[in-house]
C-alpha cells in the first residue's frame, strides 16, 4: 500500500476516497503493524502542527478549510483524518463490552451439571442460575465462602458475599474471613457467623436451616435469631420454629415428606415397591414384613435351620439353641404379643445365627422399624457382650444394639465405630424391649429401650439418635466373652410402622 501518509490523510479528510478504499486501507493497516506505526506517526505530526497553528483559533473556518467543527469543537485536520476512518466505515471498531465482574468459580460438578454447561474452573458473574434434578455443583465465592448445591435449584449470585436462593439445598462453609455470607430466601435471610450449615427452601414447609458447625442468624420479626451447632429451625412467616436437626440435609430430598396419593398412610414409593396401586386405598402392602417368634422349631441346638417365621426368608445361617420357652414383655396394663418359643445364642463371640434378607425385601426410602426382646439370664462378667447386629452383606457391621463390651450397660454402636454409646441402663437379668427406627429418607436412626406400649410414637423420645441410615441385608444374633455368655432373644419383627412391630395382646 502507499506510504505517502500526508496524501492519505488529506484524501480521507476531503472525502476523496470511497468506502471500499477506506475498508481496504484500514484492513491493510491492521495486517501490518509497521504500516500502522507509520500512519499513526504521521497523524501525530500533523495533529501537532495543526494544534500549534490554530488550537486557540477564535473564528470558525469554512467547510473546505484546514480544520473541522465536530459537535461544536474545533478539531485539527490530522485528528479529523484519524476520526474519518471510523466516521465513514460502519462500526469499524468493535464497541467495548462492559467489564464482567466474576463473583465465584465452579470448583466441582457431576455429569448432570456438566450436561447443562457448568464446568470446573468456570468463572461466574452475578447472575441467575438454574440446575436440574440430580445435578451437584461446588462453588467458591470470591469473598471466601464455599457452597455445595444439589439440584433441583434456582438461585442468583448477587455478589461475592450473597446469594438469593429461590429453590434448592445449599451447604455453606464460611471460614473466619468469610463471616457475614448471606443467603436470601422468600422467608427471610440467613447470615453466617462462621459455620457450616445447610439451607433448604422452595416447598410449602418454608426455609430450613440446619447448623453442622458454628453459629447462624436467621431473620425473624423484630430482629435476628441464632442457631448453634446441632440445631435446626424452619423459617416462615417471620418466625423460626424448631425442627429435627439433620446432619445430612443436603442429601435429603427437597421435600422430605413422601407423597401419599390415596391417603392410606403408606407413601406412593413404598406401595410401588411392593407392586401396589398408590391411588387405591384398598390396595396396600402389609406393614409387618417379618415376624420371628421361634415357633415351629425342634428344641435344641441347630445349625443352618430352615426359617419358620413370617416373611420370605430361607433359613437361619449359623448355629444356635432353639427353645420352646419364649420371652414376654409387660408394661403397665399392656402386654407385647408373644407366641411362645425362643432362641438362645451359643455364647461364643465368633458364633452367631443370621437371617439374610432377600433383595427387595425392604424399600430404600421411607421408614423401617425393627423390634426384639432380649434377656441375659446369666450374670455378666469381664468383656461379655450380647446383642442384635445389622450387617450390610455378610461382614460389614452397620449397627449393634444390646449389651456393650466392656461397659456394664445396654447401648449401641454405629457403623463399627470405636465409640460405643451407653443408654445408661445397667446390665441386668430383666427382659428388655428394643425398637430401632431407621428413617431412610431423612437419614436418621433412633433407638428406644423399653418404650411405653400405651404411648404413641410421636410422643416417644429415643435413648439414642444417629445421623445416618445404615443399609442392611443381614440380621445377626451374637453373644460371648472369654468363656461362654449365652443370651436369649425373642419376637424379632421388621415392619413399616411403629405399631406393626409392637403388636399388643388383646
Short mmCIF file of C-alpha atoms in Angstrom, two decimals:
data_model
loop_
_atom_site.label_atom_id
_atom_site.label_comp_id
_atom_site.label_asym_id
_atom_site.label_seq_id
_atom_site.Cartn_x
_atom_site.Cartn_y
_atom_site.Cartn_z
CA UNK A 1 0.00 0.00 0.00
CA UNK A 2 1.05 3.61 -0.37
CA UNK A 3 3.17 5.09 2.39
CA UNK A 4 2.61 8.73 1.46
CA UNK A 5 0.71 9.32 4.66
CA UNK A 6 0.15 13.05 4.14
CA UNK A 7 -1.64 12.28 0.87
CA UNK A 8 -3.86 9.66 2.55
CA UNK A 9 -4.64 11.98 5.45
CA UNK A 10 -5.74 14.75 3.09
CA UNK A 11 -7.75 12.35 0.84
CA UNK A 12 -9.59 10.94 3.82
CA UNK A 13 -10.23 14.36 5.29
CA UNK A 14 -11.52 15.72 1.97
CA UNK A 15 -13.71 12.63 1.38
CA UNK A 16 -11.85 11.77 -1.83
CA UNK A 17 -11.86 8.01 -1.10
CA UNK A 18 -14.66 5.53 -1.46
CA UNK A 19 -15.96 3.39 1.37
CA UNK A 20 -14.33 0.35 -0.23
CA UNK A 21 -10.94 2.11 -0.36
CA UNK A 22 -11.29 3.09 3.28
CA UNK A 23 -12.11 -0.50 4.21
CA UNK A 24 -9.06 -1.81 2.33
CA UNK A 25 -6.89 0.90 3.86
CA UNK A 26 -7.97 0.02 7.38
CA UNK A 27 -7.54 -3.72 6.79
CA UNK A 28 -4.01 -3.14 5.42
CA UNK A 29 -3.08 -1.13 8.48
CA UNK A 30 -4.33 -3.87 10.78
CA UNK A 31 -2.39 -6.57 8.89
CA UNK A 32 0.96 -4.75 9.09
CA UNK A 33 1.93 -3.29 12.47
CA UNK A 34 4.81 -1.29 10.89
CA UNK A 35 2.42 0.39 8.47
CA UNK A 36 0.09 1.19 11.38
CA UNK A 37 3.01 2.75 13.28
CA UNK A 38 3.91 4.90 10.26
CA UNK A 39 0.37 6.11 9.78
CA UNK A 40 -0.06 6.98 13.45
CA UNK A 41 3.30 8.80 13.48
CA UNK A 42 2.20 10.94 10.52
CA UNK A 43 -1.13 11.61 12.23
CA UNK A 44 0.58 12.73 15.42
CA UNK A 45 2.90 15.02 13.49
CA UNK A 46 0.03 16.53 11.51
CA UNK A 47 -2.09 16.97 14.61
CA UNK A 48 0.82 18.59 16.44
CA UNK A 49 1.34 21.13 13.65
CA UNK A 50 -2.36 21.87 13.48
CA UNK A 51 -2.51 22.42 17.21
CA UNK A 52 0.49 24.76 17.14
CA UNK A 53 -1.00 26.74 14.31
CA UNK A 54 -4.54 27.19 15.46
CA UNK A 55 -5.69 25.42 18.55
CA UNK A 56 -6.83 28.69 20.02
CA UNK A 57 -8.25 29.99 16.75
CA UNK A 58 -11.29 32.04 17.72
CA UNK A 59 -13.02 32.02 14.36
CA UNK A 60 -14.81 29.15 12.65
CA UNK A 61 -13.35 28.35 9.20
CA UNK A 62 -15.27 27.27 6.11
CA UNK A 63 -16.13 23.66 5.34
CA UNK A 64 -13.19 23.39 2.91
CA UNK A 65 -10.64 24.79 5.37
CA UNK A 66 -7.88 23.03 7.16
CA UNK A 67 -10.00 22.13 10.14
CA UNK A 68 -13.46 20.86 11.01
CA UNK A 69 -16.03 21.67 13.65
CA UNK A 70 -17.25 18.43 15.19
CA UNK A 71 -20.15 18.72 17.62
CA UNK A 72 -19.20 22.30 18.48
CA UNK A 73 -15.47 21.72 18.95
CA UNK A 74 -12.73 22.79 16.55
CA UNK A 75 -10.62 19.76 15.52
CA UNK A 76 -7.33 19.99 13.58
CA UNK A 77 -7.13 18.36 10.14
CA UNK A 78 -4.84 15.50 11.17
CA UNK A 79 -7.08 14.47 14.03
CA UNK A 80 -10.10 14.76 11.76
CA UNK A 81 -8.42 12.40 9.32
CA UNK A 82 -7.86 9.89 12.07
CA UNK A 83 -11.51 10.12 13.06
CA UNK A 84 -12.60 9.85 9.46
CA UNK A 85 -11.57 6.21 9.14
CA UNK A 86 -14.15 5.39 11.77
CA UNK A 87 -16.63 8.01 10.52
CA UNK A 88 -17.02 6.61 7.00
CA UNK A 89 -16.98 2.91 7.88
CA UNK A 90 -19.97 1.29 9.61
CA UNK A 91 -18.83 0.04 13.08
CA UNK A 92 -15.11 -0.10 12.11
CA UNK A 93 -14.10 -0.52 15.76
CA UNK A 94 -15.91 -3.00 17.99
CA UNK A 95 -17.66 -1.44 20.94
CA UNK A 96 -16.04 -2.29 24.26
CA UNK A 97 -18.31 -4.54 26.27
CA UNK A 98 -18.85 -3.60 29.90
CA UNK A 99 -16.41 -5.27 32.27
CA UNK A 100 -17.69 -8.60 33.60
CA UNK A 101 -17.22 -8.95 37.35
CA UNK A 102 -16.62 -12.55 38.36
CA UNK A 103 -18.03 -13.23 41.83
CA UNK A 104 -17.49 -17.01 42.03
CA UNK A 105 -15.77 -20.01 40.45
CA UNK A 106 -17.11 -23.53 39.89
CA UNK A 107 -14.98 -26.00 41.85
CA UNK A 108 -16.90 -29.26 41.47
CA UNK A 109 -19.58 -30.81 39.26
CA UNK A 110 -21.13 -34.13 38.40
CA UNK A 111 -22.24 -35.43 34.99
CA UNK A 112 -25.69 -33.86 35.27
CA UNK A 113 -24.20 -30.43 35.94
CA UNK A 114 -21.67 -30.92 33.13
CA UNK A 115 -24.56 -31.70 30.80
CA UNK A 116 -26.07 -28.23 31.26
CA UNK A 117 -22.79 -26.46 30.54
CA UNK A 118 -21.38 -25.97 34.05
CA UNK A 119 -17.68 -26.77 34.06
CA UNK A 120 -14.99 -26.92 36.73
CA UNK A 121 -12.91 -23.74 36.68
CA UNK A 122 -15.64 -21.67 35.05
CA UNK A 123 -15.96 -18.15 36.42
CA UNK A 124 -19.45 -16.96 37.33
CA UNK A 125 -20.58 -13.36 37.22
CA UNK A 126 -23.53 -12.02 39.19
CA UNK A 127 -26.48 -13.73 37.52
CA UNK A 128 -29.29 -16.26 37.90
CA UNK A 129 -28.61 -19.98 37.69
CA UNK A 130 -30.88 -23.00 37.46
CA UNK A 131 -29.66 -26.57 37.85
CA UNK A 132 -31.77 -29.69 37.24
CA UNK A 133 -32.69 -32.64 39.41
CA UNK A 134 -29.64 -34.75 40.18
CA UNK A 135 -27.09 -32.01 39.47
CA UNK A 136 -24.39 -31.34 42.05
CA UNK A 137 -22.38 -28.14 41.96
CA UNK A 138 -19.48 -26.83 44.04
CA UNK A 139 -18.90 -23.06 44.04
CA UNK A 140 -16.14 -20.95 45.59
CA UNK A 141 -17.36 -17.42 46.27
CA UNK A 142 -14.71 -14.73 45.76
CA UNK A 143 -15.30 -13.44 49.29
CA UNK A 144 -14.32 -16.82 50.73
CA UNK A 145 -17.48 -18.90 51.28
CA UNK A 146 -17.71 -22.36 49.75
CA UNK A 147 -21.04 -23.70 48.53
CA UNK A 148 -22.27 -27.15 47.59
CA UNK A 149 -25.62 -27.14 45.80
CA UNK A 150 -27.85 -30.10 44.98
CA UNK A 151 -30.46 -29.79 42.26
CA UNK A 152 -33.14 -29.02 41.52
CA UNK A 153 -32.11 -25.49 42.46
CA UNK A 154 -32.79 -21.93 41.36
CA UNK A 155 -30.66 -19.13 42.75
CA UNK A 156 -29.00 -15.82 41.95
CA UNK A 157 -25.40 -14.90 42.62
CA UNK A 158 -25.96 -11.36 43.89
CA UNK A 159 -22.33 -10.58 44.69
CA UNK A 160 -19.31 -12.28 46.22
CA UNK A 161 -20.90 -12.27 49.68
CA UNK A 162 -24.57 -13.01 48.96
CA UNK A 163 -26.88 -15.33 47.03
CA UNK A 164 -30.66 -15.31 46.66
CA UNK A 165 -32.00 -18.87 46.92
CA UNK A 166 -35.40 -19.42 45.36
CA UNK A 167 -35.37 -23.21 45.45
CA UNK A 168 -32.91 -25.91 46.39
CA UNK A 169 -30.49 -27.21 49.01
CA UNK A 170 -27.24 -25.34 49.66
CA UNK A 171 -24.50 -26.34 52.07
CA UNK A 172 -22.34 -23.37 53.08
CA UNK A 173 -18.92 -23.38 54.66
CA UNK A 174 -17.65 -19.94 55.57
CA UNK A 175 -14.24 -19.66 57.26
CA UNK A 176 -13.43 -16.77 59.59
CA UNK A 177 -12.57 -14.32 56.81
CA UNK A 178 -15.92 -15.01 55.09
CA UNK A 179 -18.16 -14.24 58.08
CA UNK A 180 -21.33 -12.46 57.08
CA UNK A 181 -22.07 -14.51 53.99
CA UNK A 182 -25.84 -14.21 53.43
CA UNK A 183 -28.50 -16.36 51.80
CA UNK A 184 -31.71 -14.53 50.96
CA UNK A 185 -34.92 -16.57 50.62
CA UNK A 186 -38.60 -15.73 50.28
CA UNK A 187 -38.95 -16.45 54.01
CA UNK A 188 -36.12 -14.20 55.15
CA UNK A 189 -32.35 -14.16 55.22
CA UNK A 190 -29.80 -16.49 56.78
CA UNK A 191 -26.46 -15.00 57.83
CA UNK A 192 -23.31 -16.98 58.55
CA UNK A 193 -21.36 -16.23 61.70
CA UNK A 194 -18.51 -18.63 60.96
CA UNK A 195 -20.00 -22.02 60.31
CA UNK A 196 -21.05 -24.92 58.14
CA UNK A 197 -24.79 -25.13 57.56
CA UNK A 198 -27.43 -26.25 55.10
CA UNK A 199 -30.27 -24.10 53.82
CA UNK A 200 -33.22 -25.73 52.04
CA UNK A 201 -36.16 -23.85 50.55
CA UNK A 202 -38.73 -23.98 47.78
CA UNK A 203 -41.51 -26.07 49.37
CA UNK A 204 -44.60 -25.30 51.45
CA UNK A 205 -42.58 -26.17 54.57
CA UNK A 206 -40.64 -22.91 54.49
CA UNK A 207 -36.88 -22.35 54.70
CA UNK A 208 -34.99 -24.98 56.71
CA UNK A 209 -31.69 -24.13 58.38
CA UNK A 210 -29.53 -26.96 59.77
CA UNK A 211 -26.30 -25.95 61.55
CA UNK A 212 -23.49 -28.51 61.37
CA UNK A 213 -20.87 -26.25 62.97
CA UNK A 214 -20.67 -22.77 64.46
CA UNK A 215 -23.42 -20.14 64.51
CA UNK A 216 -26.08 -18.86 62.11
CA UNK A 217 -28.51 -15.97 62.35
CA UNK A 218 -31.98 -16.17 60.80
CA UNK A 219 -34.18 -13.17 60.16
CA UNK A 220 -37.40 -13.11 62.20
CA UNK A 221 -39.91 -10.41 63.04
CA UNK A 222 -38.21 -7.85 65.20
CA UNK A 223 -34.64 -8.90 64.52
CA UNK A 224 -32.37 -11.92 64.14
CA UNK A 225 -32.44 -15.27 65.96
CA UNK A 226 -29.42 -17.53 66.39
CA UNK A 227 -28.98 -21.25 65.81
CA UNK A 228 -25.89 -23.10 67.02
CA UNK A 229 -24.23 -26.40 66.19
CA UNK A 230 -26.65 -29.34 66.13
CA UNK A 231 -29.71 -27.11 65.99
CA UNK A 232 -32.23 -26.65 63.19
CA UNK A 233 -35.21 -24.45 62.52
CA UNK A 234 -37.84 -23.68 59.91
CA UNK A 235 -38.10 -20.02 58.92
CA UNK A 236 -41.57 -18.98 57.79
CA UNK A 237 -43.96 -16.07 58.30
CA UNK A 238 -41.39 -14.14 60.30
CA UNK A 239 -40.82 -16.91 62.86
CA UNK A 240 -38.20 -19.60 63.39
CA UNK A 241 -39.73 -22.88 64.59
CA UNK A 242 -37.56 -25.69 65.98
CA UNK A 243 -37.31 -28.87 63.92
CA UNK A 244 -35.24 -32.09 63.88
CA UNK A 245 -31.59 -31.43 63.09
CA UNK A 246 -30.46 -33.36 60.02
CA UNK A 247 -26.71 -33.51 59.57
CA UNK A 248 -27.23 -34.86 56.04
CA UNK A 249 -29.92 -32.38 54.98
CA UNK A 250 -28.06 -31.74 51.71
CA UNK A 251 -28.78 -35.33 50.60
CA UNK A 252 -32.35 -35.38 51.93
CA UNK A 253 -34.96 -34.69 49.20
CA UNK A 254 -36.07 -31.08 48.83
CA UNK A 255 -39.46 -32.12 50.21
CA UNK A 256 -38.78 -34.90 52.76
CA UNK A 257 -42.48 -35.78 53.08
CA UNK A 258 -43.12 -38.66 50.69
CA UNK A 259 -46.41 -38.27 48.77
CA UNK A 260 -49.37 -40.48 49.71
CA UNK A 261 -51.86 -40.13 46.85
CA UNK A 262 -54.64 -42.30 48.29
CA UNK A 263 -54.22 -41.18 51.91
CA UNK A 264 -53.89 -44.71 53.29
CA UNK A 265 -50.84 -43.90 55.38
CA UNK A 266 -48.42 -45.65 53.04
CA UNK A 267 -46.37 -43.47 50.69
CA UNK A 268 -46.58 -43.94 46.95
CA UNK A 269 -42.95 -45.01 46.61
CA UNK A 270 -43.41 -47.83 49.14
CA UNK A 271 -46.65 -49.02 47.56
CA UNK A 272 -44.99 -49.12 44.16
CA UNK A 273 -42.05 -51.04 45.66
CA UNK A 274 -44.44 -53.82 46.69
CA UNK A 275 -46.45 -53.70 43.46
CA UNK A 276 -49.48 -51.95 44.96
CA UNK A 277 -51.65 -49.21 43.44
CA UNK A 278 -50.78 -45.89 45.14
CA UNK A 279 -54.14 -44.46 44.04
CA UNK A 280 -56.26 -47.19 45.63
CA UNK A 281 -56.59 -47.04 49.43
CA UNK A 282 -57.81 -50.65 49.47
CA UNK A 283 -54.67 -51.91 47.76
CA UNK A 284 -51.91 -51.62 50.35
CA UNK A 285 -48.89 -53.72 51.34
CA UNK A 286 -48.76 -55.49 54.69
CA UNK A 287 -46.89 -53.24 57.07
CA UNK A 288 -45.40 -56.13 59.05
CA UNK A 289 -42.72 -57.57 56.74
CA UNK A 290 -41.07 -60.11 59.06
CA UNK A 291 -42.02 -61.78 62.34
CA UNK A 292 -39.93 -64.44 64.06
CA UNK A 293 -41.49 -65.83 67.25
CA UNK A 294 -39.39 -69.03 67.12
CA UNK A 295 -42.47 -71.24 66.94
CA UNK A 296 -42.29 -74.45 64.93
CA UNK A 297 -38.66 -75.38 65.57
CA UNK A 298 -37.49 -78.56 67.26
CA UNK A 299 -35.98 -77.70 70.62
CA UNK A 300 -32.22 -77.90 70.92
CA UNK A 301 -29.06 -76.81 69.21
CA UNK A 302 -29.43 -76.34 65.47
CA UNK A 303 -27.23 -75.32 62.55
CA UNK A 304 -28.49 -73.70 59.32
CA UNK A 305 -32.11 -74.25 60.29
CA UNK A 306 -34.89 -73.58 57.70
CA UNK A 307 -36.78 -70.41 58.62
CA UNK A 308 -40.24 -70.96 60.14
CA UNK A 309 -41.34 -67.37 60.82
CA UNK A 310 -43.36 -64.94 58.71
CA UNK A 311 -41.57 -63.34 55.77
CA UNK A 312 -39.90 -64.63 52.62
CA UNK A 313 -36.61 -65.69 54.22
CA UNK A 314 -34.96 -69.03 53.55
CA UNK A 315 -33.04 -70.05 56.66
CA UNK A 316 -31.11 -69.25 59.77
CA UNK A 317 -27.45 -69.31 58.72
CA UNK A 318 -25.18 -70.28 61.63
CA UNK A 319 -25.69 -72.02 64.93
CA UNK A 320 -27.97 -71.50 67.93
CA UNK A 321 -30.23 -73.10 70.52
CA UNK A 322 -33.97 -73.09 69.78
CA UNK A 323 -36.24 -73.24 72.84
CA UNK A 324 -39.89 -73.98 73.48
CA UNK A 325 -39.98 -71.34 76.17
CA UNK A 326 -40.13 -67.76 74.93
CA UNK A 327 -39.87 -64.25 76.41
CA UNK A 328 -42.68 -61.91 77.37
CA UNK A 329 -42.83 -58.19 77.94
CA UNK A 330 -45.37 -56.39 80.09
CA UNK A 331 -45.57 -52.71 80.92
CA UNK A 332 -48.44 -51.42 83.00
CA UNK A 333 -51.62 -52.86 81.57
CA UNK A 334 -50.16 -53.52 78.13
CA UNK A 335 -48.50 -56.75 77.03
CA UNK A 336 -46.50 -57.26 73.85
CA UNK A 337 -47.88 -60.05 71.70
CA UNK A 338 -45.75 -63.19 72.22
CA UNK A 339 -46.43 -66.51 70.53
CA UNK A 340 -44.19 -68.89 72.51
CA UNK A 341 -40.83 -70.26 71.52
CA UNK A 342 -37.48 -68.55 71.89
CA UNK A 343 -33.83 -68.56 70.89
CA UNK A 344 -30.54 -68.63 72.80
CA UNK A 345 -27.12 -67.87 71.44
CA UNK A 346 -24.25 -70.32 71.73
CA UNK A 347 -22.43 -67.77 73.91
CA UNK A 348 -19.18 -67.90 71.96
CA UNK A 349 -18.31 -64.49 70.49
CA UNK A 350 -17.47 -65.64 66.97
CA UNK A 351 -20.54 -67.92 66.65
CA UNK A 352 -23.81 -66.29 65.63
CA UNK A 353 -27.06 -67.05 63.88
CA UNK A 354 -28.13 -64.84 60.99
CA UNK A 355 -31.08 -64.11 58.73
CA UNK A 356 -30.28 -62.92 55.22
CA UNK A 357 -32.95 -60.65 53.75
CA UNK A 358 -33.56 -61.15 50.03
CA UNK A 359 -33.09 -58.27 47.60
CA UNK A 360 -36.13 -56.01 47.56
CA UNK A 361 -37.33 -57.25 50.95
CA UNK A 362 -37.39 -53.65 52.21
CA UNK A 363 -37.80 -50.38 50.29
CA UNK A 364 -34.85 -48.00 50.01
CA UNK A 365 -36.95 -44.99 51.05
CA UNK A 366 -39.28 -44.24 53.90
CA UNK A 367 -39.05 -45.50 57.49
CA UNK A 368 -38.20 -49.05 58.58
CA UNK A 369 -38.80 -50.35 62.13
CA UNK A 370 -37.20 -53.32 63.92
CA UNK A 371 -38.06 -54.64 67.39
CA UNK A 372 -36.81 -57.52 69.51
CA UNK A 373 -36.80 -58.88 73.07
CA UNK A 374 -33.53 -59.70 74.84
CA UNK A 375 -32.64 -61.21 78.21
CA UNK A 376 -29.31 -62.06 79.86
CA UNK A 377 -30.12 -64.87 82.27
CA UNK A 378 -26.52 -65.22 83.42
CA UNK A 379 -24.63 -62.52 85.32
CA UNK A 380 -22.32 -60.54 83.11
CA UNK A 381 -18.57 -60.77 83.69
CA UNK A 382 -15.46 -59.36 82.09
CA UNK A 383 -15.85 -58.29 78.50
CA UNK A 384 -19.14 -60.10 77.91
CA UNK A 385 -21.46 -58.73 75.24
CA UNK A 386 -24.71 -59.74 73.59
CA UNK A 387 -26.99 -58.16 71.06
CA UNK A 388 -28.58 -57.92 67.66
CA UNK A 389 -26.35 -56.70 64.83
CA UNK A 390 -27.34 -55.32 61.43
CA UNK A 391 -24.91 -56.13 58.65
CA UNK A 392 -24.59 -54.94 55.08
CA UNK A 393 -23.70 -58.16 53.36
CA UNK A 394 -22.01 -60.79 55.50
CA UNK A 395 -19.20 -58.78 57.05
CA UNK A 396 -19.91 -55.03 57.23
CA UNK A 397 -21.33 -54.25 60.64
CA UNK A 398 -23.67 -51.24 60.44
CA UNK A 399 -25.46 -51.19 63.81
CA UNK A 400 -25.09 -53.08 67.09
CA UNK A 401 -27.83 -52.88 69.74
CA UNK A 402 -27.69 -54.70 73.07
CA UNK A 403 -25.23 -55.11 75.94
CA UNK A 404 -21.90 -53.45 75.26
CA UNK A 405 -18.42 -54.70 75.99
CA UNK A 406 -16.62 -53.81 78.18
CA UNK A 407 -19.27 -51.49 79.64
CA UNK A 408 -21.72 -52.78 82.20
CA UNK A 409 -24.67 -51.25 80.40
CA UNK A 410 -27.00 -51.57 77.42
CA UNK A 411 -26.20 -49.40 74.44
CA UNK A 412 -25.33 -49.29 70.76
CA UNK A 413 -22.55 -48.81 68.25
CA UNK A 414 -22.99 -47.28 64.78
CA UNK A 415 -21.03 -48.36 61.70
CA UNK A 416 -18.26 -50.23 63.53
CA UNK A 417 -17.08 -47.00 65.10
CA UNK A 418 -14.71 -47.26 68.05
CA UNK A 419 -17.11 -45.14 70.06
CA UNK A 420 -19.83 -47.08 71.89
CA UNK A 421 -22.88 -45.28 73.24
CA UNK A 422 -24.35 -46.28 76.57
CA UNK A 423 -28.08 -45.91 77.25
CA UNK A 424 -27.31 -45.59 80.98
CA UNK A 425 -29.40 -48.70 81.56
CA UNK A 426 -27.29 -51.11 83.66
CA UNK A 427 -26.86 -54.71 82.56
CA UNK A 428 -29.30 -57.00 84.41
CA UNK A 429 -31.32 -60.18 84.00
CA UNK A 430 -34.63 -58.46 83.06
CA UNK A 431 -36.35 -58.80 79.69
CA UNK A 432 -35.81 -55.66 77.65
CA UNK A 433 -37.67 -54.47 74.55
CA UNK A 434 -35.63 -52.65 71.90
CA UNK A 435 -37.03 -50.71 68.93
CA UNK A 436 -34.88 -49.37 66.10
CA UNK A 437 -36.35 -46.75 63.77
CA UNK A 438 -34.42 -46.10 60.56
CA UNK A 439 -35.62 -43.11 58.55
CA UNK A 440 -34.03 -43.71 55.17
CA UNK A 441 -35.42 -40.51 53.69
CA UNK A 442 -34.28 -38.08 56.37
CA UNK A 443 -31.09 -40.04 57.21
CA UNK A 444 -31.83 -40.64 60.90
CA UNK A 445 -31.64 -43.73 63.14
CA UNK A 446 -33.36 -43.73 66.54
CA UNK A 447 -33.13 -46.41 69.22
CA UNK A 448 -35.64 -46.95 72.04
CA UNK A 449 -35.35 -49.24 75.04
CA UNK A 450 -38.41 -50.37 76.98
CA UNK A 451 -40.85 -47.95 75.31
CA UNK A 452 -44.23 -47.39 76.93
CA UNK A 453 -46.60 -49.55 74.86
CA UNK A 454 -49.53 -47.24 75.61
CA UNK A 455 -47.79 -44.13 74.25
CA UNK A 456 -47.93 -43.13 70.58
CA UNK A 457 -44.75 -42.93 68.53
CA UNK A 458 -44.74 -39.13 68.17
CA UNK A 459 -44.69 -38.80 71.96
CA UNK A 460 -41.69 -41.08 72.43
CA UNK A 461 -38.11 -39.85 72.87
CA UNK A 462 -35.29 -42.12 71.69
CA UNK A 463 -32.45 -43.00 74.03
CA UNK A 464 -30.02 -42.66 71.12
CA UNK A 465 -30.07 -40.87 67.78
CA UNK A 466 -27.60 -41.32 64.94
CA UNK A 467 -27.29 -39.03 61.94
CA UNK A 468 -27.48 -41.62 59.20
CA UNK A 469 -29.47 -44.59 57.94
CA UNK A 470 -27.46 -47.82 57.88
CA UNK A 471 -28.12 -50.06 54.89
CA UNK A 472 -28.54 -53.67 55.97
CA UNK A 473 -29.37 -57.06 54.49
CA UNK A 474 -28.47 -59.40 57.40
CA UNK A 475 -29.76 -59.64 60.98
CA UNK A 476 -27.40 -61.49 63.34
CA UNK A 477 -27.77 -62.61 66.98
CA UNK A 478 -24.49 -62.97 68.90
CA UNK A 479 -23.04 -63.00 72.40
CA UNK A 480 -19.88 -64.08 74.17
CA UNK A 481 -16.79 -63.23 76.21
CA UNK A 482 -13.59 -65.05 77.11
CA UNK A 483 -15.72 -68.05 78.11
CA UNK A 484 -19.41 -68.71 77.49
CA UNK A 485 -22.07 -65.99 77.79
CA UNK A 486 -25.50 -67.03 76.49
CA UNK A 487 -28.25 -64.51 75.76
CA UNK A 488 -31.94 -65.15 74.93
CA UNK A 489 -33.86 -63.42 72.12
CA UNK A 490 -37.48 -63.47 71.01
CA UNK A 491 -40.14 -61.73 68.92
CA UNK A 492 -37.96 -60.22 66.21
CA UNK A 493 -40.12 -58.06 63.97
CA UNK A 494 -39.41 -55.83 60.97
CA UNK A 495 -42.10 -53.53 59.60
CA UNK A 496 -43.04 -50.22 58.04
CA UNK A 497 -44.79 -48.65 61.05
CA UNK A 498 -44.37 -48.33 64.80
CA UNK A 499 -47.46 -50.38 65.63
CA UNK A 500 -46.63 -53.11 63.12
CA UNK A 501 -43.58 -54.13 65.18
CA UNK A 502 -45.25 -53.58 68.57
CA UNK A 503 -48.48 -55.63 68.38
CA UNK A 504 -50.37 -55.94 71.66
CA UNK A 505 -52.15 -58.89 73.17
CA UNK A 506 -55.93 -58.31 73.30
#
